[in-house]
Amino acid sequence: MTDQTKYTLSENDMPKQWYNVNADMPVAPAPILNPQTQEPVTPDFLSVLFPMELIMQEVSTDQYIDIPEEIQEIYKLYRPTPLMRARRLEKLLDTPAHIYYKYEGVSPAGSHKPNTAIAQAFYNKAEGTKAIVTETGAGQWGSALSMACKMFDMPLEVYMVNISYQQKPYRRIFMETFGADVYASPSNRTQFGKSLLAEDPNHSGSLGIAISEAVEVAATSGGEKKYSLGSVLGHVLTHQSIIGEEAIKQMDLAGEYPDVVIGCIGGGSNFAGIAYPFLRENIRNGQKTRLLAVEPQATPSLTKGKYAFDYGDSAKMAPIVKMHTLGHSFVPAPIHAGGLRYHGMSPSICALYDAGYIEAISVPQLSTFEAAIQFAQSEGILPAPESAHAIRAAIDEALDAKVKGEKRVIVFNLSGHGHFDLSAYEAYLAGSLQDYEYPEEKINAALADLPQVSLEPA
Ligand SMILES: *Cc1c(COP(=O)(O)O)cnc(C)c1O
């Protein structure tokens, strides 16, 4: 062990392959279903939405996938990212635990999302896609993809949840600076959007609706435009594995190995990014690291959702997957961690959670911001409200270790900074932020609306 604070890798030490968890899955996730036929999807169906290379990665069982050099070159703008020892936070908590965090906020867009945005823009460009269409909630995914698309001269259309479009003009301006066309969703550019606006011209929108609009635009473009998703799908999780692969090397430099690895969880990509390489070590090399996913109490998909087949979007156009879901019609409370408000969850994470390979907890909004402030004031980084969920859990682990007198080694993923989320901090500091009860009735109502899928996996 050393007394270093920052563990950095040289560019040459940057991993040259992504890790694909499909190779090591101890439990098979259920097949992805066509939303119309409810039969397993065919590559033909998916190829309307995605370039072939990403479809192949989705179903690949190769343990490693080479990162093309063009992608490595752009990764080098911000990778390898640092692994930090949170010494000042440890001191503040007076804990025997060692706390490390992997900091993805150093990317140009301020979060882990460019790790897959760059890859997706690259593969689309390579296969001749004319434009990419996507949705964004709070704006982080749209920001990452607009930056990535500009680097490959790829036009981008973004459907941004209306309420965020109104409340977060800076995110929209960020995307427009990189040349993206940003539309408030629901919009009058799609059939689905028009139908919703006819009912309510001031519809506040939701992530599920914005996904439907983006999917509709891609599906009706005659093959010119492809759709891109920033989380949930297997290929997205694979691209994020570079976080954990770097972290393993950096923990090696620190001379320690984690007892617990923590990530916040919305669709699952930053959590899987840091956790899956450690899962591989658990499965293949007998390590015993606990893998802990942290979600908001207001959108508790893993801890309270039903493990069932459900649509990925509101208009039932996106594929049906088996996941822990709150129901595709569930509209979450307006918590500030916008990136954690999706109704579902990545299928591989759900299968692993169901089989006991992953732990999950949910935490309330107020104590999450308390943790964010403690972290900011000791470590100097103002975290994204999403990432603050991981901080809350890391602090609780460190306090538990203190009570038990254990030297626990804790690693968490700091998925992004919160420089675009200052209105959330303003509300917290003014005392106007609130907790939301677990929305049991709303979830039960939405769960009544799940598709009746007869096919059950063997
Ligand atoms: C989007 C986002 C998340 C949530 O998405 P996952 O796919 O679950 O990682 C978490 N943190 C930040 C900073 C984000 O931008």
Coordinates of C-alpha atoms and ligand atoms in Angstrom, one line a residue:
M1 CA 0.0 0.0 0.0
T2 CA 1.2 3.5 -0.8
D3 CA 0.2 6.9 0.6
Q4 CA -0.8 8.2 -2.8
T5 CA -4.1 10.0 -3.4
K6 CA -4.4 9.8 -7.2
Y7 CA -3.8 6.6 -9.1
T8 CA -3.3 7.3 -12.8
L9 CA -2.5 5.1 -15.7
S10 CA -0.5 6.2 -18.8
E11 CA -2.3 6.3 -22.2
N12 CA -0.4 3.1 -23.1
D13 CA -2.0 1.3 -20.1
M14 CA -5.5 2.1 -21.3
P15 CA -7.3 -1.2 -21.9
K16 CA -7.5 -2.1 -25.6
Q17 CA -10.5 -4.4 -25.2
W18 CA -13.9 -4.1 -23.7
Y19 CA -15.2 -6.9 -21.4
N20 CA -18.4 -8.7 -22.5
V21 CA -20.2 -10.2 -19.5
N22 CA -22.2 -12.5 -21.9
A23 CA -19.2 -14.8 -21.8
D24 CA -19.4 -15.3 -18.1
M25 CA -23.1 -15.1 -17.3
P26 CA -23.9 -17.7 -14.7
V27 CA -27.6 -17.3 -15.5
A28 CA -29.1 -16.6 -19.0
P29 CA -31.2 -13.5 -19.4
A30 CA -34.5 -14.0 -21.2
P31 CA -34.6 -13.3 -24.9
I32 CA -35.5 -9.8 -26.3
L33 CA -38.9 -9.9 -27.9
N34 CA -40.4 -8.1 -30.9
P35 CA -43.0 -5.7 -29.5
Q36 CA -45.6 -6.6 -32.2
T37 CA -45.2 -10.4 -32.5
Q38 CA -43.8 -11.1 -29.0
E39 CA -41.4 -13.6 -30.6
P40 CA -37.7 -13.3 -30.0
V41 CA -36.3 -10.4 -32.1
T42 CA -34.5 -11.1 -35.4
P43 CA -31.4 -9.3 -36.5
D44 CA -33.6 -7.9 -39.3
F45 CA -35.9 -6.2 -36.8
L46 CA -33.0 -4.8 -34.9
S47 CA -31.1 -3.7 -38.0
V48 CA -33.8 -1.1 -38.7
L49 CA -32.7 0.6 -35.5
F50 CA -29.0 -0.3 -35.0
P51 CA -25.9 -0.8 -37.1
M52 CA -25.0 -4.5 -37.5
E53 CA -21.8 -4.3 -35.5
L54 CA -23.7 -3.2 -32.4
I55 CA -26.3 -6.0 -32.9
M56 CA -23.4 -8.5 -33.1
Q57 CA -21.9 -7.1 -29.9
E58 CA -25.4 -7.4 -28.3
V59 CA -25.5 -11.2 -28.9
S60 CA -21.7 -11.9 -28.8
T61 CA -20.4 -14.4 -26.3
D62 CA -16.8 -13.5 -26.9
Q63 CA -15.2 -12.5 -23.6
Y64 CA -13.4 -9.5 -25.0
I65 CA -14.1 -7.2 -27.9
D66 CA -11.3 -5.1 -29.4
I67 CA -11.7 -1.4 -29.2
P68 CA -11.1 0.0 -32.7
E69 CA -8.1 2.4 -32.8
E70 CA -10.3 5.3 -33.9
I71 CA -12.2 5.0 -30.7
Q72 CA -9.1 4.6 -28.6
E73 CA -7.8 7.9 -30.1
I74 CA -10.9 9.8 -28.9
Y75 CA -10.9 8.0 -25.5
K76 CA -7.4 9.4 -25.0
L77 CA -8.9 12.9 -24.8
Y78 CA -10.0 12.0 -21.3
R79 CA -9.0 8.3 -20.5
P80 CA -7.6 6.7 -18.6
T81 CA -9.6 8.4 -15.9
P82 CA -8.2 8.8 -12.4
L83 CA -8.9 6.5 -9.4
M84 CA -8.8 8.6 -6.3
R85 CA -8.4 7.7 -2.7
A86 CA -10.9 9.8 -0.7
R87 CA -8.6 10.5 2.1
R88 CA -10.2 13.7 3.3
L89 CA -13.7 12.0 3.3
E90 CA -12.2 9.1 5.3
K91 CA -10.9 11.6 7.8
L92 CA -14.2 13.4 8.0
L93 CA -16.0 10.1 8.7
D94 CA -13.3 9.0 11.1
T95 CA -13.5 5.5 9.5
P96 CA -11.0 2.6 9.3
A97 CA -12.4 1.9 5.8
H98 CA -10.4 2.9 2.7
I99 CA -12.6 4.7 0.2
Y100 CA -11.7 4.9 -3.5
Y101 CA -13.6 6.5 -6.3
K102 CA -13.2 6.2 -10.1
Y103 CA -13.9 9.6 -11.5
E104 CA -15.7 9.6 -14.9
G105 CA -16.6 13.4 -14.6
V106 CA -13.3 14.3 -16.4
S107 CA -14.9 13.3 -19.8
P108 CA -15.7 16.2 -22.1
A109 CA -19.5 15.8 -21.4
G110 CA -18.9 15.4 -17.7
S111 CA -20.1 11.8 -17.3
H112 CA -19.3 8.2 -18.2
K113 CA -21.7 8.4 -21.2
P114 CA -19.1 9.3 -23.9
N115 CA -17.6 5.8 -23.4
T116 CA -20.4 4.4 -25.4
A117 CA -21.5 7.5 -27.3
I118 CA -18.1 7.6 -29.1
A119 CA -18.3 3.9 -29.9
Q120 CA -21.9 4.1 -31.2
A121 CA -21.1 7.2 -33.4
F122 CA -18.0 5.4 -34.8
Y123 CA -19.9 2.2 -35.8
N124 CA -22.8 4.1 -37.3
K125 CA -20.3 6.2 -39.4
A126 CA -18.5 3.0 -40.5
E127 CA -21.7 1.5 -41.7
G128 CA -23.0 4.5 -43.6
T129 CA -25.7 5.8 -41.3
K130 CA -26.8 9.2 -42.5
A131 CA -28.0 10.5 -39.1
I132 CA -28.5 9.3 -35.6
V133 CA -31.7 9.9 -33.6
T134 CA -31.9 9.7 -29.8
E135 CA -33.8 10.8 -26.7
T136 CA -32.4 12.5 -23.6
G137 CA -34.0 13.1 -20.2
A138 CA -31.9 15.5 -18.2
G139 CA -29.6 16.0 -21.1
Q140 CA -26.5 14.1 -20.2
W141 CA -26.9 11.4 -22.8
G142 CA -27.7 14.0 -25.5
S143 CA -24.7 16.0 -24.5
A144 CA -22.3 13.0 -24.8
L145 CA -23.8 11.8 -28.1
S146 CA -23.7 15.3 -29.7
M147 CA -20.0 15.6 -28.8
A148 CA -19.3 12.1 -30.2
C149 CA -21.3 12.6 -33.4
K150 CA -19.5 15.9 -34.2
M151 CA -16.2 14.0 -34.0
F152 CA -17.4 11.7 -36.7
D153 CA -19.3 14.4 -38.7
M154 CA -22.6 12.6 -38.0
P155 CA -25.8 14.6 -37.8
L156 CA -27.8 14.1 -34.6
E157 CA -31.5 14.6 -33.8
V158 CA -32.3 14.7 -30.1
Y159 CA -35.8 14.3 -28.5
M160 CA -35.5 16.0 -25.1
V161 CA -38.2 15.4 -22.4
N162 CA -40.2 18.6 -22.5
I163 CA -40.0 19.5 -18.9
S164 CA -36.2 19.3 -19.0
Y165 CA -36.1 21.2 -22.3
Q166 CA -38.0 24.0 -20.5
Q167 CA -36.0 23.7 -17.2
K168 CA -32.5 23.0 -18.4
P169 CA -31.7 25.3 -21.3
Y170 CA -28.0 25.0 -20.7
R171 CA -28.0 21.3 -21.6
R172 CA -29.9 22.1 -24.8
I173 CA -27.3 24.9 -25.6
F174 CA -24.5 22.4 -24.9
M175 CA -26.0 20.0 -27.5
E176 CA -26.6 22.7 -30.0
T177 CA -23.0 23.9 -29.7
F178 CA -22.0 20.5 -31.0
G179 CA -24.4 20.9 -33.9
A180 CA -27.3 18.7 -32.7
D181 CA -30.9 19.5 -33.5
V182 CA -32.9 19.4 -30.2
Y183 CA -36.7 19.0 -30.1
A184 CA -38.9 19.2 -27.0
S185 CA -40.7 15.8 -26.6
P186 CA -43.6 15.2 -27.2
S187 CA -43.0 17.0 -30.5
N188 CA -45.2 17.4 -33.6
R189 CA -42.5 15.6 -35.7
T190 CA -43.9 12.1 -35.0
Q191 CA -47.3 10.4 -35.0
F192 CA -46.9 9.4 -31.4
G193 CA -45.9 13.0 -30.4
K194 CA -48.8 14.5 -32.3
S195 CA -51.3 12.2 -30.7
L196 CA -50.1 13.2 -27.2
L197 CA -50.0 16.9 -28.0
A198 CA -53.6 16.7 -29.3
E199 CA -54.6 15.5 -25.8
D200 CA -52.4 18.0 -24.0
P201 CA -50.5 20.8 -25.8
N202 CA -48.3 21.4 -22.7
H203 CA -47.5 17.7 -22.1
S204 CA -44.4 17.5 -19.8
G205 CA -43.1 14.4 -21.5
S206 CA -41.2 11.4 -20.1
L207 CA -38.2 9.4 -21.0
G208 CA -40.4 6.5 -22.3
I209 CA -42.2 9.0 -24.6
A210 CA -39.0 10.5 -25.9
I211 CA -37.6 7.0 -26.7
S212 CA -40.8 6.2 -28.6
E213 CA -40.4 9.4 -30.7
A214 CA -36.8 8.7 -31.5
V215 CA -37.5 5.0 -32.4
E216 CA -40.4 6.1 -34.6
V217 CA -38.2 8.6 -36.5
A218 CA -35.5 6.0 -37.1
A219 CA -37.9 3.2 -38.0
T220 CA -39.7 5.4 -40.6
S221 CA -36.5 6.8 -42.2
G222 CA -36.1 4.1 -44.8
G223 CA -32.8 3.0 -43.3
E224 CA -31.1 6.5 -43.4
K225 CA -31.4 7.2 -39.7
K226 CA -30.5 4.9 -36.8
Y227 CA -31.5 5.0 -33.2
S228 CA -29.0 5.2 -30.3
L229 CA -29.6 4.3 -26.7
G230 CA -27.3 5.5 -23.8
S231 CA -27.9 2.7 -21.3
V232 CA -29.8 -0.6 -20.7
L233 CA -28.6 -2.5 -23.8
G234 CA -25.8 -5.1 -23.6
H235 CA -23.5 -3.3 -26.1
V236 CA -23.7 -0.1 -24.0
L237 CA -22.7 -2.0 -20.9
T238 CA -19.8 -3.6 -22.7
H239 CA -18.5 -0.2 -23.8
Q240 CA -18.6 1.0 -20.2
S241 CA -16.5 -2.0 -19.0
I242 CA -13.4 0.1 -19.7
I243 CA -14.2 1.9 -16.3
G244 CA -13.8 -1.3 -14.3
E245 CA -10.9 -2.7 -16.4
E246 CA -9.0 0.5 -15.6
A247 CA -10.1 0.4 -11.9
I248 CA -8.7 -3.1 -11.5
K249 CA -5.3 -2.0 -12.8
Q250 CA -5.4 1.1 -10.5
M251 CA -6.4 -0.9 -7.4
D252 CA -3.3 -3.0 -8.2
L253 CA -1.2 0.2 -8.1
A254 CA -2.8 1.0 -4.7
G255 CA -2.0 -2.5 -3.5
E256 CA -5.5 -3.2 -2.4
Y257 CA -8.5 -5.2 -3.6
P258 CA -12.1 -4.0 -3.1
D259 CA -14.4 -5.7 -0.6
V260 CA -17.3 -3.8 -2.1
V261 CA -17.8 -2.0 -5.5
I262 CA -20.7 0.5 -5.7
G263 CA -22.5 2.3 -8.5
C264 CA -25.7 4.3 -8.9
I265 CA -28.1 2.7 -11.2
G266 CA -30.6 4.1 -13.7
G267 CA -30.5 1.8 -16.8
G268 CA -27.4 0.1 -15.4
S269 CA -24.5 1.3 -17.6
N270 CA -22.2 3.0 -15.2
F271 CA -22.8 0.4 -12.5
A272 CA -22.1 -2.5 -14.9
G273 CA -19.1 -0.5 -16.3
I274 CA -17.4 -0.6 -12.9
A275 CA -18.8 -3.8 -11.5
Y276 CA -18.8 -6.4 -14.3
P277 CA -15.0 -6.7 -14.6
F278 CA -15.0 -7.3 -10.8
L279 CA -17.9 -9.8 -11.3
R280 CA -15.6 -11.7 -13.7
E281 CA -12.9 -11.9 -11.0
N282 CA -15.6 -13.2 -8.6
I283 CA -16.8 -15.8 -11.1
R284 CA -13.5 -16.9 -12.7
N285 CA -10.9 -16.2 -10.0
G286 CA -12.6 -16.8 -6.7
Q287 CA -12.7 -13.2 -5.5
K288 CA -15.5 -12.2 -3.2
T289 CA -16.2 -8.6 -3.9
R290 CA -19.8 -7.5 -3.1
L291 CA -21.3 -5.6 -6.0
L292 CA -23.8 -3.0 -4.8
A293 CA -26.3 -1.0 -7.0
V294 CA -27.9 2.1 -5.6
E295 CA -31.2 3.5 -6.9
P296 CA -33.5 6.3 -5.8
Q297 CA -36.4 5.5 -3.5
A298 CA -38.7 7.3 -6.0
T299 CA -37.8 4.9 -8.9
P300 CA -36.9 1.6 -7.2
S301 CA -36.9 -0.7 -10.3
L302 CA -34.5 -3.4 -8.9
T303 CA -35.6 -3.3 -5.2
K304 CA -39.4 -2.9 -5.8
G305 CA -40.1 -3.5 -9.5
K306 CA -41.5 -6.7 -10.8
Y307 CA -39.2 -9.1 -12.7
A308 CA -41.3 -9.5 -15.8
F309 CA -41.5 -8.8 -19.6
D310 CA -42.2 -5.2 -20.4
Y311 CA -41.8 -2.6 -23.1
G312 CA -38.8 -0.4 -23.2
D313 CA -40.8 2.7 -24.1
S314 CA -44.3 4.2 -23.7
A315 CA -45.6 3.7 -27.2
K316 CA -44.7 0.0 -27.1
M317 CA -42.5 0.3 -30.2
A318 CA -39.2 -0.6 -28.5
P319 CA -38.4 -4.3 -27.9
I320 CA -39.9 -6.1 -24.9
V321 CA -37.3 -7.3 -22.4
K322 CA -37.5 -9.2 -19.2
M323 CA -36.4 -6.8 -16.5
H324 CA -37.2 -5.4 -13.1
T325 CA -39.8 -2.9 -14.1
L326 CA -42.1 -0.3 -12.6
G327 CA -44.2 -0.5 -15.7
H328 CA -43.7 1.3 -19.1
S329 CA -46.5 3.7 -18.2
F330 CA -45.0 4.7 -14.9
V331 CA -44.2 8.4 -14.6
P332 CA -41.7 9.0 -11.8
A333 CA -41.6 11.8 -9.3
P334 CA -39.5 14.8 -10.4
I335 CA -36.4 13.9 -8.4
H336 CA -33.3 15.8 -9.4
A337 CA -31.3 12.7 -10.4
G338 CA -32.9 12.8 -13.9
G339 CA -30.6 10.0 -15.2
L340 CA -32.1 7.5 -12.7
R341 CA -35.7 7.9 -13.7
Y342 CA -36.1 5.1 -16.2
H343 CA -38.9 2.5 -15.5
G344 CA -36.8 -0.5 -16.3
M345 CA -33.3 -1.9 -16.0
S346 CA -30.7 -3.7 -18.1
P347 CA -31.7 -7.4 -18.5
S348 CA -28.3 -8.8 -17.6
I349 CA -28.2 -6.8 -14.3
C350 CA -31.8 -8.0 -13.6
A351 CA -30.8 -11.7 -14.2
L352 CA -27.7 -11.3 -12.0
Y353 CA -29.6 -9.6 -9.2
D354 CA -32.4 -12.2 -9.4
A355 CA -29.7 -14.9 -8.9
G356 CA -28.0 -13.2 -6.1
Y357 CA -24.7 -12.1 -7.8
I358 CA -25.5 -8.4 -7.3
E359 CA -27.0 -6.5 -4.3
A360 CA -29.2 -3.5 -4.5
I361 CA -30.6 -0.8 -2.2
S362 CA -32.6 2.3 -2.6
V363 CA -31.9 5.7 -0.9
P364 CA -34.1 8.8 -0.4
Q365 CA -33.3 12.1 -2.1
L366 CA -32.5 14.2 0.9
S367 CA -29.9 12.0 2.5
T368 CA -28.4 11.6 -1.0
F369 CA -27.8 15.3 -1.2
E370 CA -26.5 15.3 2.4
A371 CA -23.9 12.8 1.2
A372 CA -23.2 14.9 -1.9
I373 CA -22.4 17.9 0.2
Q374 CA -20.2 16.0 2.6
F375 CA -18.3 14.7 -0.4
A376 CA -18.0 18.0 -2.2
Q377 CA -16.8 19.8 1.0
S378 CA -14.1 17.1 1.7
E379 CA -13.0 16.0 -1.8
G380 CA -13.7 19.3 -3.7
I381 CA -15.8 17.7 -6.5
L382 CA -19.5 18.7 -6.8
P383 CA -21.1 15.4 -7.8
A384 CA -23.9 14.7 -10.2
P385 CA -27.1 14.0 -8.2
E386 CA -27.1 10.5 -9.8
S387 CA -23.6 9.8 -8.6
A388 CA -24.5 11.1 -5.2
H389 CA -26.5 7.9 -4.7
A390 CA -23.3 5.9 -4.9
I391 CA -21.6 8.3 -2.5
R392 CA -24.5 7.9 0.0
A393 CA -24.0 4.1 -0.1
A394 CA -20.2 4.4 0.1
I395 CA -20.4 6.6 3.2
D396 CA -22.9 4.2 4.8
E397 CA -20.5 1.3 4.1
A398 CA -17.7 3.3 5.7
L399 CA -19.7 4.1 8.8
D400 CA -20.8 0.5 9.1
A401 CA -17.1 -0.5 8.9
K402 CA -16.4 2.0 11.7
V403 CA -19.1 0.5 13.9
K404 CA -17.7 -3.0 13.3
G405 CA -14.1 -1.9 13.5
E406 CA -13.3 -3.3 10.0
K407 CA -10.8 -2.1 7.5
R408 CA -13.2 -2.4 4.5
V409 CA -12.0 -1.4 1.1
I410 CA -14.7 0.5 -0.8
V411 CA -14.6 1.5 -4.4
F412 CA -17.4 3.5 -6.0
N413 CA -18.0 5.0 -9.4
L414 CA -18.3 8.8 -9.5
S415 CA -20.2 8.7 -12.7
G416 CA -20.2 12.5 -13.3
H417 CA -20.0 16.0 -12.0
G418 CA -22.9 18.2 -11.1
H419 CA -22.0 21.5 -12.8
F420 CA -25.3 21.5 -14.8
D421 CA -27.3 20.5 -11.7
L422 CA -26.9 23.6 -9.6
S423 CA -30.6 24.3 -9.4
A424 CA -30.9 21.0 -7.5
Y425 CA -28.2 22.1 -5.1
E426 CA -29.9 25.5 -4.8
A427 CA -33.1 23.8 -3.8
Y428 CA -31.3 21.6 -1.3
L429 CA -29.5 24.6 0.3
A430 CA -32.8 26.5 0.4
G431 CA -34.4 23.6 2.3
S432 CA -37.0 23.2 -0.4
L433 CA -35.9 19.7 -1.6
Q434 CA -38.2 16.9 -0.4
D435 CA -38.2 13.1 -0.2
Y436 CA -40.8 11.2 -2.2
E437 CA -42.5 8.2 -0.6
Y438 CA -42.2 4.9 -2.4
P439 CA -45.0 5.4 -5.0
E440 CA -46.7 2.0 -4.4
E441 CA -50.1 2.9 -5.9
K442 CA -48.7 4.4 -9.0
I443 CA -46.4 1.4 -9.5
N444 CA -49.2 -1.0 -9.0
A445 CA -51.3 0.8 -11.6
A446 CA -48.5 0.8 -14.1
L447 CA -47.7 -2.9 -13.4
A448 CA -51.3 -3.8 -14.3
D449 CA -50.4 -2.6 -17.8
L450 CA -47.6 -5.1 -18.6
P451 CA -47.7 -7.1 -21.8
Q452 CA -49.1 -10.7 -21.4
V453 CA -46.2 -12.7 -22.7
S454 CA -46.8 -16.4 -22.8
L455 CA -43.2 -17.3 -23.7
E456 CA -41.3 -18.0 -20.6
P457 CA -37.6 -18.8 -20.8
A458 CA -36.7 -22.4 -20.3
Ligands
LIG1 C1 -27.1 8.9 -17.1 C2 -26.3 8.9 -15.9 C3 -26.5 7.9 -14.9 C4 -27.5 6.8 -15.0 O1 -27.4 6.0 -16.1 P1 -26.8 4.5 -16.0 O2 -26.9 4.0 -17.3 O3 -27.6 3.7 -15.0 O4 -25.4 4.6 -15.6 C5 -25.7 8.0 -13.8 N1 -24.8 9.0 -13.6 C6 -24.7 10.0 -14.5 C7 -23.7 11.1 -14.2 C8 -25.4 10.0 -15.7 O5 -25.2 10.9 -16.6

